[in-house]
Short mmCIF file of C-alpha atoms and ligand atoms in Angstrom, two decimals:
data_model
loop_
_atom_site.label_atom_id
_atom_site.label_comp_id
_atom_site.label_asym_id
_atom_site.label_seq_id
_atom_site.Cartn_x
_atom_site.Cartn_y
_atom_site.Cartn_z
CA UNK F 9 -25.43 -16.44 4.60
CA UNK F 10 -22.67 -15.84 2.38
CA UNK F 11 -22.11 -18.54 -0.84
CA UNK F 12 -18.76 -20.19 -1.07
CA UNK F 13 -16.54 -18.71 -3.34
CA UNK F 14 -16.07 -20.13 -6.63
CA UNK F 15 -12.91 -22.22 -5.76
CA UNK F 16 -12.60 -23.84 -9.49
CA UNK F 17 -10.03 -22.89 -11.75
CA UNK F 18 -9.50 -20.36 -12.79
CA UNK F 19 -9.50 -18.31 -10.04
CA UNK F 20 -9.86 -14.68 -11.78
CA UNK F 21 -8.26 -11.70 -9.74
CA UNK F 22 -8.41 -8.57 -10.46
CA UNK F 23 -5.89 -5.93 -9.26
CA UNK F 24 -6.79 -2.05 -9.07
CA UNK F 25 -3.48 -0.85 -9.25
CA UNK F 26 -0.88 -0.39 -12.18
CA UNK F 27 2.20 0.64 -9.77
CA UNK F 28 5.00 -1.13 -7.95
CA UNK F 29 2.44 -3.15 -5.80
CA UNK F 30 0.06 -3.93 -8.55
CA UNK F 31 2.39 -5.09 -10.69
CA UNK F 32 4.58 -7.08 -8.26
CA UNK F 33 1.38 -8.50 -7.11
CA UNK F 34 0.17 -9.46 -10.55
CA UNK F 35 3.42 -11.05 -11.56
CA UNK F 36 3.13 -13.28 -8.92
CA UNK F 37 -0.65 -13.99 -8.90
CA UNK F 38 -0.50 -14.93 -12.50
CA UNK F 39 1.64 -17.77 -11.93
CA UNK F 40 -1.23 -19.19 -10.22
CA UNK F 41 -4.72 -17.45 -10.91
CA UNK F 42 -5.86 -15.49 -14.00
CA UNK F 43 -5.16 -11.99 -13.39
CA UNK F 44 -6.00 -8.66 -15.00
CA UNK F 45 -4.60 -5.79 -13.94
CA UNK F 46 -6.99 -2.48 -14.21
CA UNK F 47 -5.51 1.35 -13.89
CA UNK F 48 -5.13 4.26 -16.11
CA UNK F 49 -1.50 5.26 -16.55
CA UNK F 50 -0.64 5.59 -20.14
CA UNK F 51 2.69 4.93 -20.35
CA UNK F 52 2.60 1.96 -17.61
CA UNK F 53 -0.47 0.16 -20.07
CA UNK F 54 1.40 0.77 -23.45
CA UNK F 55 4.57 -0.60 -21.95
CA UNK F 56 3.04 -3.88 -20.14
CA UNK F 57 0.80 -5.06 -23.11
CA UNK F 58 3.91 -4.83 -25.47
CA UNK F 59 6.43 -5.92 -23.87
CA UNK F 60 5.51 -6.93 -20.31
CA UNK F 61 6.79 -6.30 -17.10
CA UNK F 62 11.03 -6.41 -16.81
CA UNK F 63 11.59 -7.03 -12.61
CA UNK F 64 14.58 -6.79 -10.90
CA UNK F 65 15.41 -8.93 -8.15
CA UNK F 66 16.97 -8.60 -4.88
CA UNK F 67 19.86 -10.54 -5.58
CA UNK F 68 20.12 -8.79 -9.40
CA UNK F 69 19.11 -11.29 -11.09
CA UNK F 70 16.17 -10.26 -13.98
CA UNK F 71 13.03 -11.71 -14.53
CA UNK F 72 10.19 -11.14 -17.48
CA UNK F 73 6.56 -11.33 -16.66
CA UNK F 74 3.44 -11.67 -19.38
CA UNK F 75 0.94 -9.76 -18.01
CA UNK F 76 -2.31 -8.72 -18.87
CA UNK F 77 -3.02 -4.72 -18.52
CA UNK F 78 -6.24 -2.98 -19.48
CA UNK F 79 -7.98 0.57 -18.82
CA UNK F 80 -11.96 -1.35 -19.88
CA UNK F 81 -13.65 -2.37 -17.02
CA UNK F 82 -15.64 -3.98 -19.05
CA UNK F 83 -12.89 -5.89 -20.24
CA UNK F 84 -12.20 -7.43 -16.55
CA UNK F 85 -13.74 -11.42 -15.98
CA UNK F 86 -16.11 -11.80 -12.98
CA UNK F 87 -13.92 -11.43 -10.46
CA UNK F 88 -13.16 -14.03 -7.17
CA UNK F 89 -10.87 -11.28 -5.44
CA UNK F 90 -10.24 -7.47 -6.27
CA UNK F 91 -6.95 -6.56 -5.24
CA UNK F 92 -6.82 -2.70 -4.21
CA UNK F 93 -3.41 -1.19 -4.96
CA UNK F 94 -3.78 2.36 -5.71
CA UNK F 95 -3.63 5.36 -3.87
CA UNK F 96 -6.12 6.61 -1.20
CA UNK F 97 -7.48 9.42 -3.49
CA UNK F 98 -8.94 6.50 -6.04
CA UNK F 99 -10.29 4.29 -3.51
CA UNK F 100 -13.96 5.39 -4.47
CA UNK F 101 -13.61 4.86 -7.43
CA UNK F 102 -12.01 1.82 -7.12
CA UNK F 103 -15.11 0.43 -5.31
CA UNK F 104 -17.70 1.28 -7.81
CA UNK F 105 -15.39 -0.21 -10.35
CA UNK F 106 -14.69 -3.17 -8.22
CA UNK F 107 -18.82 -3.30 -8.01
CA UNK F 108 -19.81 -3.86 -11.40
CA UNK F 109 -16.75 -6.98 -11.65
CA UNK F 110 -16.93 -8.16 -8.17
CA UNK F 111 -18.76 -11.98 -7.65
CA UNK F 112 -21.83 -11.74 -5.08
CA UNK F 113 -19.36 -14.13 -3.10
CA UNK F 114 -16.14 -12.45 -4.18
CA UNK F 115 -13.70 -10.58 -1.67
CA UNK F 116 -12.01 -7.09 -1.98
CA UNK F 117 -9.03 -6.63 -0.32
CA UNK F 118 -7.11 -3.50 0.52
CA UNK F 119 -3.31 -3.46 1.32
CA UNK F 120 -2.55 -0.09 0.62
CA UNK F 121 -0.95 2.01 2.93
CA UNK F 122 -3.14 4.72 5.51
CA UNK F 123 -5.93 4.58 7.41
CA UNK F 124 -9.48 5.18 6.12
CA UNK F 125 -9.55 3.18 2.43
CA UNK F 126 -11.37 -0.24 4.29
CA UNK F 127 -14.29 1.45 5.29
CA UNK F 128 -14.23 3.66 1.48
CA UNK F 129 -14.45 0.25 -0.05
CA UNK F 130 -17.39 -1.71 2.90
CA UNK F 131 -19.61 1.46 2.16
CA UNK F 132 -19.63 0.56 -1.63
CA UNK F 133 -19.34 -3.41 -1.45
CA UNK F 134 -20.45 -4.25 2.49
CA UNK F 135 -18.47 -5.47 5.05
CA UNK F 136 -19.27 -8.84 3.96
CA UNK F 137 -16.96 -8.76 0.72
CA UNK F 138 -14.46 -6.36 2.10
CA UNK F 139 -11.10 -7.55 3.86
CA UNK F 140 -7.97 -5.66 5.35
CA UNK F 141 -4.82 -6.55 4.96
CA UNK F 142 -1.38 -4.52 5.04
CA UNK F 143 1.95 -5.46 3.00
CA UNK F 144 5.86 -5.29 4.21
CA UNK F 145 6.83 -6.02 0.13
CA UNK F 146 8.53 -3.53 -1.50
CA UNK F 147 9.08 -2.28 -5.04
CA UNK F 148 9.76 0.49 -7.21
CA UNK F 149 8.83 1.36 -10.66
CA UNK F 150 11.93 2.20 -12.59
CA UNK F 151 10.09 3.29 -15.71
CA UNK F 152 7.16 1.87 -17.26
CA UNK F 153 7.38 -1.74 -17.63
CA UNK F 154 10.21 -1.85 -15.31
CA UNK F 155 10.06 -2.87 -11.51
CA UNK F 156 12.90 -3.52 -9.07
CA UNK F 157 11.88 -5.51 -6.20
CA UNK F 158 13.64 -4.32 -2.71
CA UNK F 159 12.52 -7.28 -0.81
CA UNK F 160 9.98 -9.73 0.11
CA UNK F 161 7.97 -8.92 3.10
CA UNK F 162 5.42 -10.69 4.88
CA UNK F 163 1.40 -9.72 4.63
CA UNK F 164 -1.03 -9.91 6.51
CA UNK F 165 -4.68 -10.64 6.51
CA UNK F 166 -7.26 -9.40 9.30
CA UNK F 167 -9.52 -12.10 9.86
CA UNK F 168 -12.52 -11.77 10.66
CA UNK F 169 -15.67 -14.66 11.61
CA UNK F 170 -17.76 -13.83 8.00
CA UNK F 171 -14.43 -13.79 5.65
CA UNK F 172 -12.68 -16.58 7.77
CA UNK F 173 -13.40 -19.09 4.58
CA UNK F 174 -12.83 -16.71 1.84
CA UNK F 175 -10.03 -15.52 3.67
CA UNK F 176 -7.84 -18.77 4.21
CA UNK F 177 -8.23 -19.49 0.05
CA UNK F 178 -7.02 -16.43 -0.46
CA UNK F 179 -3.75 -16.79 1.83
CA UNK F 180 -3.37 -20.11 0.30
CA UNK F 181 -2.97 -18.88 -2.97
CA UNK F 182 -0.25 -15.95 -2.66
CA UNK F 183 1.48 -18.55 -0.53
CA UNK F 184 1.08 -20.50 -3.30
CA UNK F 185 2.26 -17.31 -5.80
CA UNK F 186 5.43 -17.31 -3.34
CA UNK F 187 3.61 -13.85 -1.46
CA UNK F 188 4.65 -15.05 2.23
CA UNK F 189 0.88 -14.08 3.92
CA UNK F 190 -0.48 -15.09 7.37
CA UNK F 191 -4.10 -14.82 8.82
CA UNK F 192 -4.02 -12.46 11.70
CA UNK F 193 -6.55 -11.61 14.64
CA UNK F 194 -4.66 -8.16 15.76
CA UNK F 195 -5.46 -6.23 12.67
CA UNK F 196 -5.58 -2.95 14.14
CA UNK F 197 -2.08 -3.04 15.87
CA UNK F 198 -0.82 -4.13 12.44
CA UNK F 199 -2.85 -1.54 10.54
CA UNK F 200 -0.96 1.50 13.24
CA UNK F 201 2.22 -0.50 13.43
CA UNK F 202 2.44 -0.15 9.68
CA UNK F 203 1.24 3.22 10.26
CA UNK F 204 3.66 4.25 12.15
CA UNK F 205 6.64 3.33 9.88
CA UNK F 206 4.82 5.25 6.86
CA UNK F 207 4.62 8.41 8.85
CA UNK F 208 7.87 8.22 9.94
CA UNK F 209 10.06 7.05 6.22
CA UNK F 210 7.10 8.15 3.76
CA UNK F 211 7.17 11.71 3.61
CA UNK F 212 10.73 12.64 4.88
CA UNK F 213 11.92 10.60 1.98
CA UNK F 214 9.69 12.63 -0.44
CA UNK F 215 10.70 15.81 1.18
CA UNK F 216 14.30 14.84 0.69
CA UNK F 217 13.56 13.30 -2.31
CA UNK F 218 16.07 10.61 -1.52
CA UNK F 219 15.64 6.71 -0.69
CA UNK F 220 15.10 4.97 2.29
CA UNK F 221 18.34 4.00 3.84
CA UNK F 222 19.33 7.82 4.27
CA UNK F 223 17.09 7.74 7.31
CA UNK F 224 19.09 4.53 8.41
CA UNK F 225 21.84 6.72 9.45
CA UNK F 226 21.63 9.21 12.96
CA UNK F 227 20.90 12.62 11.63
CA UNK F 228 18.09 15.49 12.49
CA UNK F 229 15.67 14.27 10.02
CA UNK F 230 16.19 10.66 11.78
CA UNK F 231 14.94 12.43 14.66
CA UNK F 232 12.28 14.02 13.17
CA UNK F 233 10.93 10.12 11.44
CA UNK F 234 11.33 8.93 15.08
CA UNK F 235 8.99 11.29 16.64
CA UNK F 236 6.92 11.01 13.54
CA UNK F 237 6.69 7.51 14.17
CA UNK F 238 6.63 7.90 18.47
CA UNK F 239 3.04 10.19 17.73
CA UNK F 240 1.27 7.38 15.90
CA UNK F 241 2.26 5.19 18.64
CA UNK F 242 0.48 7.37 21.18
CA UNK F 243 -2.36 7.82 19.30
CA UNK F 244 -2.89 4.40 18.70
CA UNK F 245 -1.91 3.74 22.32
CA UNK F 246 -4.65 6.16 23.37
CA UNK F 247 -6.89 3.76 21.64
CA UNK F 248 -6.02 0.70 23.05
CA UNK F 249 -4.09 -0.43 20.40
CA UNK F 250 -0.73 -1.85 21.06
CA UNK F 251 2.09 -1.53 18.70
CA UNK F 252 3.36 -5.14 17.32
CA UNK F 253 7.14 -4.16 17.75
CA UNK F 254 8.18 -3.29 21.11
CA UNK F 255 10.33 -0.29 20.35
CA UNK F 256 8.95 2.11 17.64
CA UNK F 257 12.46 3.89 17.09
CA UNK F 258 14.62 0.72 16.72
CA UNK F 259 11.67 -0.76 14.35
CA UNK F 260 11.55 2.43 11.73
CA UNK F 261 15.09 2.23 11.48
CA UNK F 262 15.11 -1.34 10.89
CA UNK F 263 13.21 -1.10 8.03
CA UNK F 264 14.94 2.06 6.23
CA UNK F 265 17.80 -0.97 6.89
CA UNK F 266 15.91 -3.42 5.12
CA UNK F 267 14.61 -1.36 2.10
CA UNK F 268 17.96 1.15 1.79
CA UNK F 269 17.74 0.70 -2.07
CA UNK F 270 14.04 1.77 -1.89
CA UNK F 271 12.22 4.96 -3.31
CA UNK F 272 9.12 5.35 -0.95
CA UNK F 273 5.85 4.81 -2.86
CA UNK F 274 5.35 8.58 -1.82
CA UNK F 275 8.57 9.61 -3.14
CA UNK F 276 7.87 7.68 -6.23
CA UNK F 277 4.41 9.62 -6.31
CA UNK F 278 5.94 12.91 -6.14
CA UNK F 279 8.40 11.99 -8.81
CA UNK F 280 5.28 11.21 -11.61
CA UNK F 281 3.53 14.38 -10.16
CA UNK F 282 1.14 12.24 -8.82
CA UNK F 283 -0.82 12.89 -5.58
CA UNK F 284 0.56 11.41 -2.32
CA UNK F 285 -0.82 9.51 0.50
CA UNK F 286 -0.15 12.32 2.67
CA UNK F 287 -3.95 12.83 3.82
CA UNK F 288 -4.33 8.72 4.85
CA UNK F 289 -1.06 8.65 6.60
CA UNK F 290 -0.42 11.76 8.36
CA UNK F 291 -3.33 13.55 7.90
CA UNK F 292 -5.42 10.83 9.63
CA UNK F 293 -3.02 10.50 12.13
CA UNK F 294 -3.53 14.45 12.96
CA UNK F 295 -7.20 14.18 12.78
CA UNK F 296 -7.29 10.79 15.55
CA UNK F 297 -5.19 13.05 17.57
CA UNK F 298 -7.14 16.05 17.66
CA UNK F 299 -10.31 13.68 18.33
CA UNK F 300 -8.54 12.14 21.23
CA UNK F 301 -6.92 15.63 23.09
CA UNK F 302 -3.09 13.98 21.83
CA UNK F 303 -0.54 16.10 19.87
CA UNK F 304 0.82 15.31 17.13
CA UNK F 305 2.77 18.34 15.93
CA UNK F 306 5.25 16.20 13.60
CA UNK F 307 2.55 14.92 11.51
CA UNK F 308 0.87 18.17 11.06
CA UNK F 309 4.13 19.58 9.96
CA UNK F 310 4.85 17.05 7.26
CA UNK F 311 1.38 16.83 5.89
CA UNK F 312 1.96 20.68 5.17
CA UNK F 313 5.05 20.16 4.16
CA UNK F 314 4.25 17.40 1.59
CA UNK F 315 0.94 18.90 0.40
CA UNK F 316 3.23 22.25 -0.27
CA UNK F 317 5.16 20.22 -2.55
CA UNK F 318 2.28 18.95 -4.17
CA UNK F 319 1.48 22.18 -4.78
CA UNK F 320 4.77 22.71 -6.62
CA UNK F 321 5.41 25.38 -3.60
CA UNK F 322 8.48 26.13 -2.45
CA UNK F 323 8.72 24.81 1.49
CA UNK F 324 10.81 27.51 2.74
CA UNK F 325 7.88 30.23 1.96
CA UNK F 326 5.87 28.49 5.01
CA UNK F 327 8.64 29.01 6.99
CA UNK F 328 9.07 25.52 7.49
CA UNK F 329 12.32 24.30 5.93
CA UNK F 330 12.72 20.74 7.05
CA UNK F 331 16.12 20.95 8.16
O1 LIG U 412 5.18 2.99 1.29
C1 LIG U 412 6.30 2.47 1.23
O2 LIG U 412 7.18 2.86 0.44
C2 LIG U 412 6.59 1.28 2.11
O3 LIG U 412 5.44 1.04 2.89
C3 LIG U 412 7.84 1.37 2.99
C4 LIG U 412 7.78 0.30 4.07
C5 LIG U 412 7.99 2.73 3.64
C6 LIG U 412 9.07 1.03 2.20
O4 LIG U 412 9.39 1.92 1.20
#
């Protein structure tokens, strides 16, 4: 039997996760929980513990944020909830971090984006401290200490009989932060809905190296983010999982609509010359396919494409130009 959490204040969160998501995440939180954020970026620390976090709104308005940054794990309070915002590559790590901080009764959560980072983080902590949840927010880092928020997006929280308790505190309290979040029994068809739209904007935008709304418009790499987005749909289909939207085309477009301004967090990775979610998104999307007999020949083209350009390799020498 699991103990309750520790529901007195103050509520200590930590979030794994220095980027657009961590950050936005933290500036909220801390208006209503103690929160430290934990990552390693240089720059992104130096900037936050001296000045703070600069966010730009929707509407244009500015806002400032105190926040408190550190690279110590040691430095991070017993933690009720462990927020996991980085990339799929760190996940691991993450967990055996989020170990040696976690509460015996505390929760981890994962929104990032992909497929494969929930079960990373049960394997380390146990299915009994480990939630799922995906996120529709989005943000991007402008420099360090400097976020401009594209627009507030719902999240959602699996739930699941053990975390049911833990779970509704914790949607409470980003309600509470002004995080719009709902309790949901259909996690899966979120998880491949969200999927879906990833594989389809995330690594066309990086290829392009252009924002969002450029796939808004009818063009051939439009096409090429619908089928992207069409193959997870079978996939998942193939698995009995049933897309939340009822037309995948009209719903990836929608949201290139809704987040024009927006620099894809894998665009924003290959920008820093960091690694990309390629292999969570597309990548397991490829490797579901192969393990149920379905093709999925635009996937395995842009995960070569965008691990290429990790590489620093020039597309057009795999003979596979995007346009
Ligand atoms: O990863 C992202 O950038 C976001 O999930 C989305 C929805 C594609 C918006 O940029």
């Amino acid at each position: 039997m699991v103990a309750k959490m520790a529901l007195a204040k103050p509520f200590n969160i930590a979030i794994f996760g220095i980027g657009a998501l961590g950050t936005l995440f933290g500036s909220h939180l801390s208006q209503v929980s103690r929160v430290t954020l934990f990552g390693q970026w240089p720059a992104q620390l130096a900037a936050l513990r001296q000045n703070g976090l600069s966010m730009t709104h929707p509407d244009g308005h500015q806002s400032h944020h105190r926040l408190t940054a550190t690279n110590q794990i040691q430095q991070i309070p017993t933690t009720d909830l462990a927020l996991v915002l980085v990339k799929g590559h760190q996940t691991t790590q993450v967990a055996e971090y989020a170990a040696q901080v976690l509460h015996p009764a505390g929760l981890v959560l994962t929104l990032q984006n992909g497929l494969g980072n929930y079960e990373q983080l049960a394997d380390i902590l146990g299915v009994e401290r480990t939630a799922l949840g995906i996120t529709a927010q989005g943000a991007t880092v402008t420099g360090p200490g400097r976020l401009r928020y594209a627009g507030s997006g719902p999240t959602h929280l699996a739930k699941t009989p053990a975390l049911a308790e833990r779970l509704v505190t914790v949607t409470d309290l980003f309600n509470r932060a002004g995080l719009p979040t709902t309790l949901v029994e259909q996690a899966d068809s979120l998880v491949w809905g969200k999927l879906a739209i990833n594989a389809g904007i995330n690594p066309l935008t990086a290829l392009l190296e252009l924002p969002n709304g450029v796939l808004a418009e009818p063009s051939q790499h439009q096409t090429m983010m619908i089928e992207a987005a069409l193959e997870v749909a079978h996939v998942a289909k193939a698995q009995g999982i049933k897309m939340p939207y009822a037309d995948v085309a009209q719903r990836v477009i929608e949201v290139c609509r809704a987040t024009a301004s927006n620099h894809s967090s894998m665009l924003q990775d290959i920008k820093r010359g960091a690694p990309t979610e390629i292999e969570a998104i597309c990548g397991h999307v490829v490797k579901h396919g192969e393990r149920l007999g379905i093709a999925t020949p635009v996937n395995m083209r842009l995960l070569k494409l965008v691990q290429a350009k990790e590489r620093g390799e020039d597309n057009e020498g795999l003979g596979m130009d995007i346009n």
